[in-house]
Amino acid sequence: MIIMSKVKDAYKEIEGIIGSDYISDKDFMKAAYSRNVDPAFPDRWADIIVRPESTEEVSEIVRIANKYKIPMVPRGGGADLVGGSVSEGGILIDLTRMNKIIEINEKDYYCEVECGITWGALLSELQRQGLTTGVLGPGSGYSATIGGGLSNSTAGFGSTKYGVIPDICLGVEVVLPNPQGTIIRTGAAANKYAKPFCRYGVAPDFTGLFMGDVGTMGIKTKAFLRLHPETPFKAQRYYMLKKNDYNKVSELMYKLRKEIRDGLHDVLVIPVIVVQLLAGMVENKPVKRPRLKGPVFSILVESTDERVLDVYLEQIENLMKDDARPFEWQEIDPEEPLSKDWEFNLKYAYHYFNKFISVNPPKISCTTCHKVPISALPKVANLSNQFDINYRDEFPPQSIALFATVIFLLPNGNCVVVGGFNADNIDEQREKSMNMWHKKLRLQVRYGGVHYWLGEAISQSIVEANAYTPEFIQFFKDMKKVVDPNYLLSPKKFHMYSYDNDITQNIIKNEE
Ligand SMILES: Cc1cc2nc3c(=O)[nH]c(=O)nc-3n(C[C@H](O)[C@H](O)[C@H](O)COP(=O)(O)OP(=O)(O)OC[C@H]3O[C@@H](n4cnc5c(N)ncnc54)[C@H](O)[C@@H]3O)c2cc1C
C-alpha cells in the first residue's frame, strides 16, 4: 500500500526538479490518464502524473520514487490495448515531452530520437529527407510513440518486410529503475567513443532486455533506429480466394514468401466474414450484389526499379490464379479507389488496417492478437472457432468473437493473427469480458501462440497458462532484481507483485 504522506513528499521533491507545470495530482488529470484504449479495464488513477523533459529528469524522478518506495509506470501515446500504460496509484511517467530528433544520419542510415516522439512526427521529418524506418509504427496511428513501439514489440505497416519495431532498433538509452536512477546506453552506443550505428558487438545484446518488456525493465529515453532510403516504386493488389480455406491461406503465404521474398512489403489476409461485415456497413451499396466467397489477400510490393515491380506483379498473378481471383474494394463500395490507382502516402500507411479492426468501435474490445507459424493457421483457426462455440454461454451477451479480423505476414514464416471479441461497454459486462479474455488468451498460449503487446491482461494470461518453466521465472526475477531492486517499475504485469510473490499461484489448472 502506498502511504499518502510519502506521495506528498515525493510530489514536492519532483516538483522541485521538473517545475510545477509538468506535475499534477489533480482529479481531472488523473481521470485523463486513467485509461488506454482498453475499456474492459476499470478506470485506474495514478497518484501523480509527471511529464519530464530530459533523461536526467527521468533519472531524478526514479531516485525520488525509490527513496519513498512509490511504484512507477512509463507511458508513451497511451494507445495500449491491454492495460499497459496506466497506473493504479503511484507515479505515471508521461514521456511525450521527450520528443526531439537528435540526429538523422542520412549517410550511415540511422537516427537518434527521444522515445516520447510520435511516429507521426518522426516519419514526417524522415519523408522530407527521402528516408524511412521501413516499418512505420502501429495501426493505432500518429500519436503512438517510438518508446511504446519498442516496449510492445509492435508490428505495423511494413512489418512483412522490415519486421517488428525492435528489429529496427540499434540500441537504446535507458534509465534503470534502481535507487541511483542509473542511465545506460546499449548497442554500439555502449562504446562511449562510438556512434550508435549498429546493434551487436560491443557487449552482449542488452538492447534485447528492454525490447518487448512492456515497461518492466527500464524507462527508455532515447532510441537509435535503422533507416532506409525510401523505395520509389510500390504497388498494391487484391485477390479473393475462391473458397474460405485456411489451408490455402497458409499455402499461398508460403509461396509468396518463397517466390517474391524482399519484394513483399506487406501481405494482409482479410477473412471473408470481415469483408461481409464491411460490405454490410457501406451506405451507398453497389448495384450488383458482390460475390464474397473467401478471404481477401492484400499484397503490397515495392522495388527500386519499376520493371522489377512489374515482374513481381506478374509473378503474383501467376501464383494466385488457380486459387483466387483479382478483387477490388469497389465490388463492395463504389467509392473505393481501384488498386491500379493506389498510391503510397503516410496517411494511407497510418490507416492501412483501421477499417478491418474497428468494425464496432463503441464496445469493450478484448484483443487477442498473437503470432503463429503460417503452417499452424488452419489448426489454430479451428481451435479458436471451437473455443467460441464451446464457451458461447460464458461470453457477454451479444458479444462477437472473431478468430481474425486480419492476418498479417511477418518475416520468415511467421504471421500475426489480429483478432478478439467485443461486448457492450457497460460496467456489468467488464468482469465477464475480462474472465473470457484471459481464458481465450490462455488457449492461444497453450496452442503455442506468441503474443507481443503484453501489458497486464496478456502477460498475466501467459503466467496463468503455465507457459514459463520455474527456471525461466527465476531467471526473469533475477534479471529484474538487478535493474529494479525495490520492485517499483510496472508492478502487476506478469502477475509479479513483489520478489517474494510466487507467481505460479496464478496458474489455472485443469483447463483444456
Ligand atoms: C486502433 C489500434 C490499433 C493498433 N494497432 C497496432 C498494431 O498494428 N500493432 C501493434 O503492435 N500494436 C497496435 N496497437 C497497440 C498499441 O497502439 C501499440 O502497441 C503502440 O506501439 C503503443 O505505443 P504507445 O506510445 O501508445 O505506448 P503506450 O500505450 O503508452 O505504452 C505501451 C507499453 O509500453 C510501455 N512504455 C511506453 N513507453 C515506454 C518507454 N519510453 N520506456 C519503457 N516503457 C514504455 C508502457 O508502460 C506500456 O506497457 C493498436 C492499438 C489501437 C488502439
Coordinates of C-alpha atoms and ligand atoms in Angstrom, one line a residue:
M1 CA 0.0 0.0 0.0
I2 CA 1.3 3.5 -0.9
I3 CA 1.4 5.9 2.1
M4 CA -0.1 9.2 1.1
S5 CA 2.2 11.4 3.2
K6 CA 5.1 9.9 1.2
V7 CA 3.3 10.7 -2.0
K8 CA 3.0 14.3 -0.9
D9 CA 6.7 14.5 0.0
A10 CA 7.7 12.9 -3.3
Y11 CA 5.4 15.3 -5.2
K12 CA 7.2 18.3 -3.6
E13 CA 10.7 16.9 -4.5
I14 CA 9.7 16.0 -8.1
E15 CA 8.1 19.5 -8.5
G16 CA 11.5 21.0 -7.5
I17 CA 13.1 19.1 -10.3
I18 CA 10.7 19.4 -13.2
G19 CA 8.7 22.5 -12.3
S20 CA 5.0 22.8 -11.3
D21 CA 3.7 23.0 -14.9
Y22 CA 4.7 19.4 -15.5
I23 CA 3.4 17.6 -12.4
S24 CA -0.1 17.1 -11.3
D25 CA -2.3 15.3 -8.8
K26 CA -5.5 17.0 -9.9
D27 CA -8.5 14.7 -10.4
F28 CA -9.1 15.9 -13.9
M29 CA -5.6 14.9 -14.9
K30 CA -5.8 11.5 -13.1
A31 CA -9.1 10.9 -15.0
A32 CA -7.5 11.9 -18.3
Y33 CA -4.7 9.4 -17.8
S34 CA -6.9 6.6 -16.3
R35 CA -7.2 4.5 -19.4
N36 CA -5.6 3.2 -22.5
V37 CA -7.7 2.0 -25.5
D38 CA -8.9 -0.9 -23.4
P39 CA -12.3 -0.4 -21.9
A40 CA -12.5 -3.9 -20.4
F41 CA -10.4 -2.4 -17.6
P42 CA -12.0 -0.1 -15.0
D43 CA -10.6 3.4 -14.7
R44 CA -7.3 3.4 -12.7
W45 CA -6.0 6.6 -11.2
A46 CA -2.3 7.3 -10.6
D47 CA -1.4 9.4 -7.5
I48 CA 0.9 11.7 -9.5
I49 CA 1.3 12.3 -13.2
V50 CA 4.7 13.7 -14.4
R51 CA 5.9 14.9 -17.7
P52 CA 9.7 15.1 -17.7
E53 CA 11.7 16.7 -20.5
S54 CA 15.1 15.0 -20.3
T55 CA 16.8 11.8 -19.3
E56 CA 18.3 13.5 -16.3
E57 CA 14.8 14.5 -15.1
V58 CA 13.6 10.9 -15.5
S59 CA 16.6 9.7 -13.5
E60 CA 15.8 12.2 -10.7
I61 CA 12.2 11.0 -10.6
V62 CA 13.3 7.4 -10.4
R63 CA 15.6 8.3 -7.5
I64 CA 12.8 10.0 -5.6
A65 CA 10.4 7.1 -6.3
N66 CA 13.0 4.8 -4.8
K67 CA 13.5 7.0 -1.8
Y68 CA 9.8 6.8 -1.0
K69 CA 9.2 3.3 -2.5
I70 CA 6.5 4.5 -4.8
P71 CA 5.7 2.4 -7.9
M72 CA 6.0 3.9 -11.4
V73 CA 4.6 3.1 -14.9
P74 CA 6.0 4.6 -18.1
R75 CA 3.6 5.9 -20.7
G76 CA 4.0 7.0 -24.3
G77 CA 1.0 7.7 -26.5
G78 CA -1.3 5.6 -24.3
A79 CA -2.6 3.6 -27.3
D80 CA -2.1 0.3 -25.5
L81 CA -4.9 -2.2 -25.7
V82 CA -4.1 -4.4 -22.7
G83 CA -3.8 -2.1 -19.6
G84 CA -0.1 -1.5 -20.2
S85 CA 0.4 2.3 -19.6
V86 CA -2.0 3.1 -16.7
S87 CA -1.1 3.0 -13.1
E88 CA -3.3 2.3 -10.0
G89 CA -1.7 4.7 -7.6
G90 CA 1.9 5.6 -7.9
I91 CA 3.6 7.8 -10.5
L92 CA 2.6 7.7 -14.1
I93 CA 5.6 9.0 -16.2
D94 CA 4.3 10.5 -19.5
L95 CA 7.3 10.6 -21.8
T96 CA 5.7 12.6 -24.7
R97 CA 7.6 15.8 -23.9
M98 CA 10.8 13.9 -24.7
N99 CA 10.0 14.3 -28.4
K100 CA 13.2 15.6 -30.1
I101 CA 15.0 14.2 -33.1
I102 CA 18.7 14.3 -32.1
E103 CA 20.3 13.2 -35.3
I104 CA 19.2 11.9 -38.7
N105 CA 22.3 10.4 -40.3
E106 CA 21.4 10.1 -43.9
K107 CA 24.9 8.7 -44.9
D108 CA 25.1 6.0 -42.4
Y109 CA 21.3 5.3 -42.3
Y110 CA 20.5 5.6 -38.6
C111 CA 18.8 8.1 -36.4
E112 CA 18.8 9.0 -32.7
V113 CA 15.5 10.2 -31.2
E114 CA 13.9 10.7 -27.8
C115 CA 11.5 7.9 -27.0
G116 CA 8.4 10.1 -26.5
I117 CA 8.5 11.3 -30.1
T118 CA 5.4 10.1 -32.1
W119 CA 5.6 8.1 -35.3
G120 CA 3.8 10.9 -37.0
A121 CA 6.5 13.5 -36.1
L122 CA 9.4 11.2 -36.9
L123 CA 8.1 9.8 -40.2
S124 CA 7.0 13.2 -41.5
E125 CA 10.6 14.5 -41.0
L126 CA 12.2 11.4 -42.5
Q127 CA 9.9 11.6 -45.5
R128 CA 11.1 15.2 -46.2
Q129 CA 14.6 13.7 -46.4
G130 CA 13.6 10.7 -48.6
L131 CA 14.2 8.3 -45.7
T132 CA 12.1 5.8 -43.8
T133 CA 12.2 3.4 -40.9
G134 CA 10.6 0.7 -43.1
V135 CA 8.1 -0.5 -40.5
L136 CA 6.0 2.6 -39.8
G137 CA 4.6 2.1 -36.3
P138 CA 1.4 0.5 -35.2
G139 CA -2.1 0.6 -36.7
S140 CA -3.1 2.9 -33.8
G141 CA -1.5 5.7 -35.8
Y142 CA 0.1 9.1 -35.5
S143 CA 0.1 9.5 -31.7
A144 CA 1.8 6.3 -30.6
T145 CA 5.4 6.8 -29.7
I146 CA 8.7 5.1 -30.5
G147 CA 9.1 4.1 -26.9
G148 CA 5.7 2.4 -26.9
G149 CA 6.6 0.6 -30.1
L150 CA 9.9 -0.8 -28.7
S151 CA 8.3 -1.8 -25.4
N152 CA 5.3 -3.5 -27.1
S153 CA 7.4 -5.2 -29.9
T154 CA 4.9 -3.5 -32.2
A155 CA 4.2 -4.8 -35.6
G156 CA 2.8 -2.5 -38.2
F157 CA 2.8 -1.2 -41.8
G158 CA 5.9 -2.6 -43.5
S159 CA 6.3 -5.5 -41.0
T160 CA 6.1 -8.2 -43.7
K161 CA 9.5 -6.9 -45.0
Y162 CA 11.1 -4.9 -42.2
G163 CA 10.0 -6.9 -39.1
V164 CA 8.7 -5.6 -35.8
I165 CA 9.9 -2.4 -34.2
P166 CA 12.7 -4.0 -32.1
D167 CA 14.1 -5.3 -35.4
I168 CA 15.0 -1.8 -36.5
C169 CA 16.4 -0.8 -33.1
L170 CA 20.2 -0.4 -32.9
G171 CA 20.2 0.4 -29.2
V172 CA 18.6 2.5 -26.5
E173 CA 19.3 4.9 -23.7
V174 CA 17.5 3.6 -20.6
V175 CA 17.0 4.9 -17.1
L176 CA 17.2 1.8 -14.8
P177 CA 14.5 1.9 -12.0
N178 CA 17.2 1.4 -9.3
P179 CA 17.8 3.8 -6.4
Q180 CA 20.5 5.6 -8.4
G181 CA 18.4 6.1 -11.5
T182 CA 21.3 4.8 -13.5
I183 CA 21.5 5.8 -17.1
I184 CA 22.9 3.3 -19.6
R185 CA 23.2 3.1 -23.4
T186 CA 23.2 -0.2 -25.3
G187 CA 24.2 -1.4 -28.8
A188 CA 27.2 0.4 -30.4
A189 CA 26.5 3.3 -28.1
A190 CA 27.8 1.2 -25.2
N191 CA 31.2 2.1 -26.6
K192 CA 31.4 5.7 -25.4
Y193 CA 33.6 6.5 -28.4
A194 CA 31.3 5.0 -31.0
K195 CA 28.3 6.4 -32.9
P196 CA 25.1 4.4 -32.5
F197 CA 25.3 2.9 -36.0
C198 CA 24.9 -0.8 -35.2
R199 CA 23.5 -3.1 -32.5
Y200 CA 25.8 -6.1 -31.9
G201 CA 29.4 -6.4 -30.9
V202 CA 30.4 -4.2 -28.0
A203 CA 28.9 -6.4 -25.3
P204 CA 26.1 -8.9 -25.0
D205 CA 22.9 -7.7 -26.7
F206 CA 21.5 -5.8 -23.7
T207 CA 19.2 -3.9 -26.0
G208 CA 17.1 -7.1 -26.2
L209 CA 16.5 -6.9 -22.4
F210 CA 14.4 -3.8 -22.9
M211 CA 12.6 -4.8 -26.2
G212 CA 9.0 -6.0 -25.6
D213 CA 9.5 -5.6 -21.9
V214 CA 6.2 -3.6 -21.6
G215 CA 8.0 -1.1 -19.4
T216 CA 9.1 -3.5 -16.7
M217 CA 12.9 -3.4 -17.1
G218 CA 13.7 0.3 -17.6
I219 CA 12.4 3.6 -18.9
K220 CA 13.6 4.1 -22.4
T221 CA 14.6 7.7 -23.0
K222 CA 16.4 7.5 -26.4
A223 CA 16.4 5.1 -29.3
F224 CA 18.8 4.6 -32.1
L225 CA 17.0 3.3 -35.2
R226 CA 17.9 1.8 -38.5
L227 CA 16.9 3.9 -41.6
H228 CA 16.4 3.0 -45.3
P229 CA 16.2 5.2 -48.3
E230 CA 12.5 5.4 -49.3
T231 CA 11.7 2.9 -52.1
P232 CA 10.3 4.7 -55.1
F233 CA 8.0 2.1 -56.6
K234 CA 5.2 0.5 -54.8
A235 CA 2.0 -1.3 -56.0
Q236 CA -1.0 -2.8 -54.3
R237 CA -3.1 -5.7 -55.5
Y238 CA -6.0 -7.7 -54.0
Y239 CA -7.1 -11.2 -54.6
M240 CA -10.2 -13.1 -53.2
L241 CA -9.8 -16.8 -52.6
K242 CA -12.4 -19.0 -54.3
K243 CA -13.0 -20.9 -51.1
N244 CA -12.9 -20.0 -47.4
D245 CA -10.0 -22.3 -46.6
Y246 CA -7.2 -21.6 -44.2
N247 CA -5.1 -24.4 -45.7
K248 CA -5.0 -22.4 -48.9
V249 CA -4.2 -19.2 -47.0
S250 CA -1.2 -20.8 -45.4
E251 CA -0.1 -22.4 -48.7
L252 CA -0.3 -19.1 -50.6
M253 CA 1.6 -17.2 -47.8
Y254 CA 4.3 -19.8 -48.1
K255 CA 4.5 -19.4 -51.9
L256 CA 4.5 -15.6 -51.8
R257 CA 7.4 -15.7 -49.2
K258 CA 9.3 -18.2 -51.3
E259 CA 8.8 -16.5 -54.7
I260 CA 8.6 -12.8 -54.1
R261 CA 10.8 -12.5 -51.0
D262 CA 12.1 -9.0 -50.4
G263 CA 9.7 -7.6 -52.9
L264 CA 6.9 -8.2 -50.4
H265 CA 6.3 -5.1 -48.4
D266 CA 3.0 -6.1 -46.8
V267 CA 0.8 -9.2 -47.1
L268 CA -2.5 -9.0 -45.2
V269 CA -5.3 -11.5 -45.3
I270 CA -8.8 -10.2 -44.5
P271 CA -11.2 -13.1 -43.6
V272 CA -14.4 -13.3 -45.6
I273 CA -16.6 -12.6 -42.6
V274 CA -14.8 -9.2 -42.2
V275 CA -15.3 -8.4 -45.9
Q276 CA -19.0 -9.3 -45.5
L277 CA -19.3 -7.1 -42.4
L278 CA -17.7 -4.2 -44.2
A279 CA -20.0 -4.7 -47.2
G280 CA -23.0 -4.6 -44.9
M281 CA -21.8 -1.2 -43.4
V282 CA -21.5 0.5 -46.8
E283 CA -24.1 3.3 -47.2
N284 CA -24.3 3.6 -51.0
K285 CA -24.2 -0.1 -51.9
P286 CA -23.2 -1.2 -55.4
V287 CA -26.0 -2.0 -57.8
K288 CA -24.6 -5.5 -58.4
R289 CA -24.5 -7.8 -55.3
P290 CA -20.9 -8.7 -54.5
R291 CA -19.9 -12.4 -54.6
L292 CA -17.8 -12.8 -51.5
K293 CA -16.6 -16.4 -51.2
G294 CA -13.3 -16.3 -49.5
P295 CA -10.7 -14.2 -47.7
V296 CA -9.0 -11.3 -49.5
F297 CA -5.2 -11.2 -49.9
S298 CA -4.0 -7.6 -49.9
I299 CA -0.5 -7.6 -51.3
L300 CA 1.8 -4.6 -51.4
V301 CA 5.1 -4.9 -53.3
E302 CA 8.0 -2.5 -53.6
S303 CA 11.1 -2.1 -55.7
T304 CA 13.8 0.4 -56.6
D305 CA 13.1 -0.4 -60.3
E306 CA 9.7 -0.1 -61.9
R307 CA 10.5 -3.0 -64.3
V308 CA 11.2 -5.3 -61.3
L309 CA 7.9 -4.2 -59.8
D310 CA 6.1 -5.3 -62.9
V311 CA 7.8 -8.7 -62.7
Y312 CA 6.7 -9.1 -59.1
L313 CA 3.1 -8.3 -60.1
E314 CA 3.2 -10.8 -62.9
Q315 CA 4.6 -13.5 -60.6
I316 CA 1.9 -12.8 -58.0
E317 CA -0.8 -13.0 -60.7
N318 CA 0.6 -16.5 -61.7
L319 CA 0.9 -17.6 -58.2
M320 CA -2.6 -16.7 -57.2
K321 CA -4.5 -17.5 -60.3
D322 CA -5.6 -21.1 -59.5
D323 CA -7.0 -20.4 -56.1
A324 CA -8.1 -16.8 -56.2
R325 CA -9.4 -14.1 -58.5
P326 CA -8.4 -10.4 -58.7
F327 CA -10.5 -8.4 -56.3
E328 CA -11.4 -4.7 -56.0
W329 CA -12.9 -3.0 -52.9
Q330 CA -15.2 -1.2 -55.4
E331 CA -17.1 -4.5 -55.5
I332 CA -18.5 -3.7 -52.1
D333 CA -18.1 0.1 -52.0
P334 CA -18.2 2.1 -55.3
E335 CA -16.4 4.9 -53.6
E336 CA -13.2 2.9 -53.0
P337 CA -10.4 3.5 -55.5
L338 CA -9.2 0.9 -57.9
S339 CA -5.9 -0.8 -57.0
K340 CA -4.2 0.4 -60.1
D341 CA -4.8 4.0 -58.9
W342 CA -3.4 3.3 -55.4
E343 CA -0.5 5.5 -54.3
F344 CA 1.5 5.3 -51.2
N345 CA 1.4 8.1 -48.7
L346 CA 1.8 8.4 -45.0
K347 CA -1.9 8.9 -44.4
Y348 CA -2.5 5.5 -46.1
A349 CA 0.2 3.9 -44.0
Y350 CA -1.3 5.1 -40.8
H351 CA -4.8 3.9 -41.6
Y352 CA -3.9 0.8 -43.5
F353 CA -5.9 -1.6 -41.5
N354 CA -8.1 0.6 -39.3
K355 CA -11.2 -0.3 -41.2
F356 CA -10.5 -4.0 -40.6
I357 CA -10.1 -3.7 -36.8
S358 CA -12.7 -1.0 -36.0
V359 CA -15.8 -2.7 -37.2
N360 CA -17.6 -2.0 -34.0
P361 CA -15.8 0.9 -32.1
P362 CA -18.1 1.8 -29.2
K363 CA -17.6 -1.5 -27.5
I364 CA -15.4 -3.2 -25.0
S365 CA -12.7 -4.7 -27.2
C366 CA -10.7 -7.7 -25.9
T367 CA -7.9 -8.1 -28.4
T368 CA -6.2 -11.4 -28.7
C369 CA -3.5 -10.6 -31.3
H370 CA -0.8 -13.2 -31.4
K371 CA 1.7 -14.7 -33.7
V372 CA 1.7 -18.3 -35.0
P373 CA 3.8 -20.1 -37.7
I374 CA 1.9 -19.9 -41.0
S375 CA 1.7 -23.7 -41.2
A376 CA -0.3 -23.7 -37.9
L377 CA -3.0 -21.3 -39.3
P378 CA -5.6 -24.0 -40.2
K379 CA -5.3 -25.7 -36.9
V380 CA -5.4 -22.6 -34.7
A381 CA -8.4 -21.2 -36.7
N382 CA -10.2 -24.4 -35.9
L383 CA -9.3 -24.4 -32.2
S384 CA -10.2 -20.8 -31.8
N385 CA -13.6 -21.2 -33.5
Q386 CA -14.3 -24.4 -31.5
F387 CA -13.5 -22.4 -28.3
D388 CA -16.0 -19.7 -29.2
I389 CA -18.7 -22.4 -29.8
N390 CA -17.9 -24.4 -26.6
Y391 CA -17.9 -21.4 -24.4
R392 CA -20.6 -19.3 -26.1
D393 CA -22.6 -19.1 -22.9
E394 CA -19.7 -17.6 -21.0
F395 CA -19.2 -14.6 -23.4
P396 CA -21.1 -11.4 -22.5
P397 CA -24.5 -11.2 -24.3
Q398 CA -24.3 -10.0 -27.9
S399 CA -20.6 -10.3 -27.9
I400 CA -19.0 -11.0 -31.3
A401 CA -15.8 -13.1 -31.3
L402 CA -13.6 -13.3 -34.4
F403 CA -10.6 -15.6 -34.8
A404 CA -9.1 -12.9 -37.0
T405 CA -10.1 -9.5 -38.4
V406 CA -6.8 -9.6 -40.3
I407 CA -3.8 -11.9 -40.6
F408 CA -0.5 -10.3 -41.3
L409 CA 2.6 -11.9 -42.7
L410 CA 5.8 -11.2 -40.8
P411 CA 9.4 -12.1 -41.8
N412 CA 10.1 -15.8 -42.3
G413 CA 7.0 -18.0 -42.0
N414 CA 5.5 -16.1 -39.1
C415 CA 2.2 -14.2 -39.1
V416 CA 0.1 -12.1 -36.7
V417 CA -3.5 -13.1 -36.2
V418 CA -5.3 -9.8 -35.2
G419 CA -8.5 -10.8 -33.5
G420 CA -10.6 -10.7 -30.4
F421 CA -14.1 -10.2 -29.2
N422 CA -16.2 -7.3 -28.0
A423 CA -19.0 -6.6 -25.6
D424 CA -21.2 -3.7 -24.7
N425 CA -19.2 -1.0 -22.9
I426 CA -21.1 -1.1 -19.6
D427 CA -19.8 -1.9 -16.1
E428 CA -21.8 -5.1 -15.7
Q429 CA -20.0 -6.7 -18.7
R430 CA -16.5 -5.8 -17.7
E431 CA -15.8 -8.7 -15.3
K432 CA -17.3 -11.2 -17.6
S433 CA -15.3 -9.9 -20.5
M434 CA -12.1 -9.9 -18.5
N435 CA -12.6 -13.5 -17.5
M436 CA -13.3 -14.7 -21.0
W437 CA -10.5 -12.6 -22.3
H438 CA -7.9 -14.3 -20.1
K439 CA -9.4 -17.7 -20.8
K440 CA -9.1 -17.2 -24.6
L441 CA -5.6 -15.9 -24.2
R442 CA -4.7 -19.0 -22.2
L443 CA -5.9 -21.2 -25.0
Q444 CA -3.7 -19.3 -27.5
V445 CA -0.7 -19.6 -25.3
R446 CA -1.3 -23.3 -24.9
Y447 CA -1.5 -23.9 -28.6
G448 CA 1.8 -22.2 -29.0
G449 CA 0.7 -18.7 -29.9
V450 CA 3.1 -15.9 -29.1
H451 CA 1.7 -12.6 -28.1
Y452 CA 3.6 -9.3 -28.2
W453 CA 1.9 -6.3 -26.6
L454 CA 1.6 -8.0 -23.2
G455 CA 0.5 -5.2 -20.9
E456 CA -1.3 -6.6 -17.9
A457 CA -4.1 -8.7 -19.5
I458 CA -1.8 -10.8 -21.7
S459 CA 1.3 -11.0 -19.5
Q460 CA -0.8 -12.3 -16.7
S461 CA -2.6 -14.8 -19.0
I462 CA 0.8 -16.2 -20.1
V463 CA 1.6 -16.9 -16.5
E464 CA -1.9 -18.4 -15.8
A465 CA -1.4 -20.8 -18.8
N466 CA 1.7 -22.1 -17.1
A467 CA 3.9 -21.2 -20.1
Y468 CA 7.1 -20.4 -18.2
T469 CA 9.3 -23.0 -16.7
P470 CA 10.3 -22.5 -13.0
E471 CA 13.9 -21.9 -14.2
F472 CA 12.7 -19.2 -16.6
I473 CA 10.6 -17.5 -13.9
Q474 CA 13.6 -17.4 -11.6
F475 CA 15.9 -16.0 -14.3
F476 CA 13.3 -13.3 -15.1
K477 CA 13.0 -12.3 -11.4
D478 CA 16.8 -12.3 -11.0
M479 CA 17.2 -10.1 -14.1
K480 CA 14.6 -7.7 -12.9
K481 CA 16.1 -7.6 -9.4
V482 CA 19.4 -6.4 -10.9
V483 CA 17.7 -3.4 -12.5
D484 CA 14.8 -2.8 -10.1
P485 CA 15.8 -4.0 -6.6
N486 CA 12.8 -2.3 -4.9
Y487 CA 10.4 -3.7 -7.4
L488 CA 8.8 -0.4 -8.4
L489 CA 8.6 -0.4 -12.2
S490 CA 5.3 -1.6 -13.7
P491 CA 4.1 -3.9 -10.9
K492 CA 1.3 -6.3 -11.7
K493 CA 2.5 -7.2 -15.1
F494 CA 3.3 -10.9 -15.4
H495 CA 1.4 -11.4 -12.1
M496 CA 4.6 -10.2 -10.3
Y497 CA 3.7 -8.1 -7.3
S498 CA 7.0 -8.5 -5.4
Y499 CA 10.0 -10.7 -5.5
D500 CA 8.6 -12.9 -2.7
N501 CA 5.4 -13.4 -4.5
D502 CA 5.0 -16.9 -6.0
I503 CA 3.6 -16.2 -9.5
T504 CA 2.8 -19.9 -10.0
Q505 CA -0.1 -19.5 -7.6
N506 CA -1.9 -17.9 -10.6
I507 CA -1.7 -20.9 -12.8
I508 CA -5.1 -22.1 -13.9
K509 CA -5.1 -25.9 -13.8
N510 CA -7.4 -28.5 -15.3
E511 CA -8.3 -26.4 -18.3
E512 CA -8.3 -27.8 -21.8
Ligands
LIG1 C1 -6.8 1.0 -33.1 C2 -5.5 0.4 -32.6 C3 -4.7 -0.2 -33.5 C4 -3.5 -0.8 -33.0 N1 -2.7 -1.4 -33.9 C5 -1.5 -2.0 -33.5 C6 -0.7 -2.6 -34.4 O1 -0.9 -2.6 -35.6 N2 0.5 -3.2 -34.0 C7 0.8 -3.2 -32.6 O2 1.8 -3.8 -32.3 N3 0.0 -2.6 -31.8 C8 -1.1 -2.0 -32.1 N4 -1.9 -1.3 -31.2 C9 -1.5 -1.3 -29.8 C10 -0.6 0.0 -29.5 O3 -1.1 1.1 -30.1 C11 0.8 -0.2 -30.0 O4 1.4 -1.3 -29.4 C12 1.7 1.1 -29.8 O5 3.0 0.8 -30.2 C13 1.8 1.6 -28.4 O6 2.5 2.8 -28.4 P1 2.2 4.0 -27.3 O7 3.2 5.0 -27.5 O8 0.8 4.4 -27.4 O9 2.5 3.2 -26.0 P2 1.8 3.1 -24.6 O10 0.4 2.7 -24.7 O11 2.0 4.5 -23.9 O12 2.7 2.1 -23.8 C14 2.7 0.8 -24.2 C15 3.6 0.0 -23.2 O13 4.9 0.4 -23.3 C16 5.4 0.9 -22.1 N5 6.2 2.1 -22.4 C17 5.8 3.1 -23.2 N6 6.8 4.0 -23.4 C18 7.8 3.5 -22.7 C19 9.2 3.9 -22.5 N7 9.7 5.0 -23.1 N8 10.0 3.2 -21.8 C20 9.6 2.0 -21.2 N9 8.3 1.5 -21.4 C21 7.5 2.3 -22.1 C22 4.1 1.2 -21.3 O14 4.4 1.1 -19.9 C23 3.2 0.1 -21.8 O15 3.3 -1.1 -21.1 C24 -3.1 -0.7 -31.6 C25 -3.9 0.0 -30.8 C26 -5.1 0.5 -31.2 C27 -6.0 1.3 -30.3

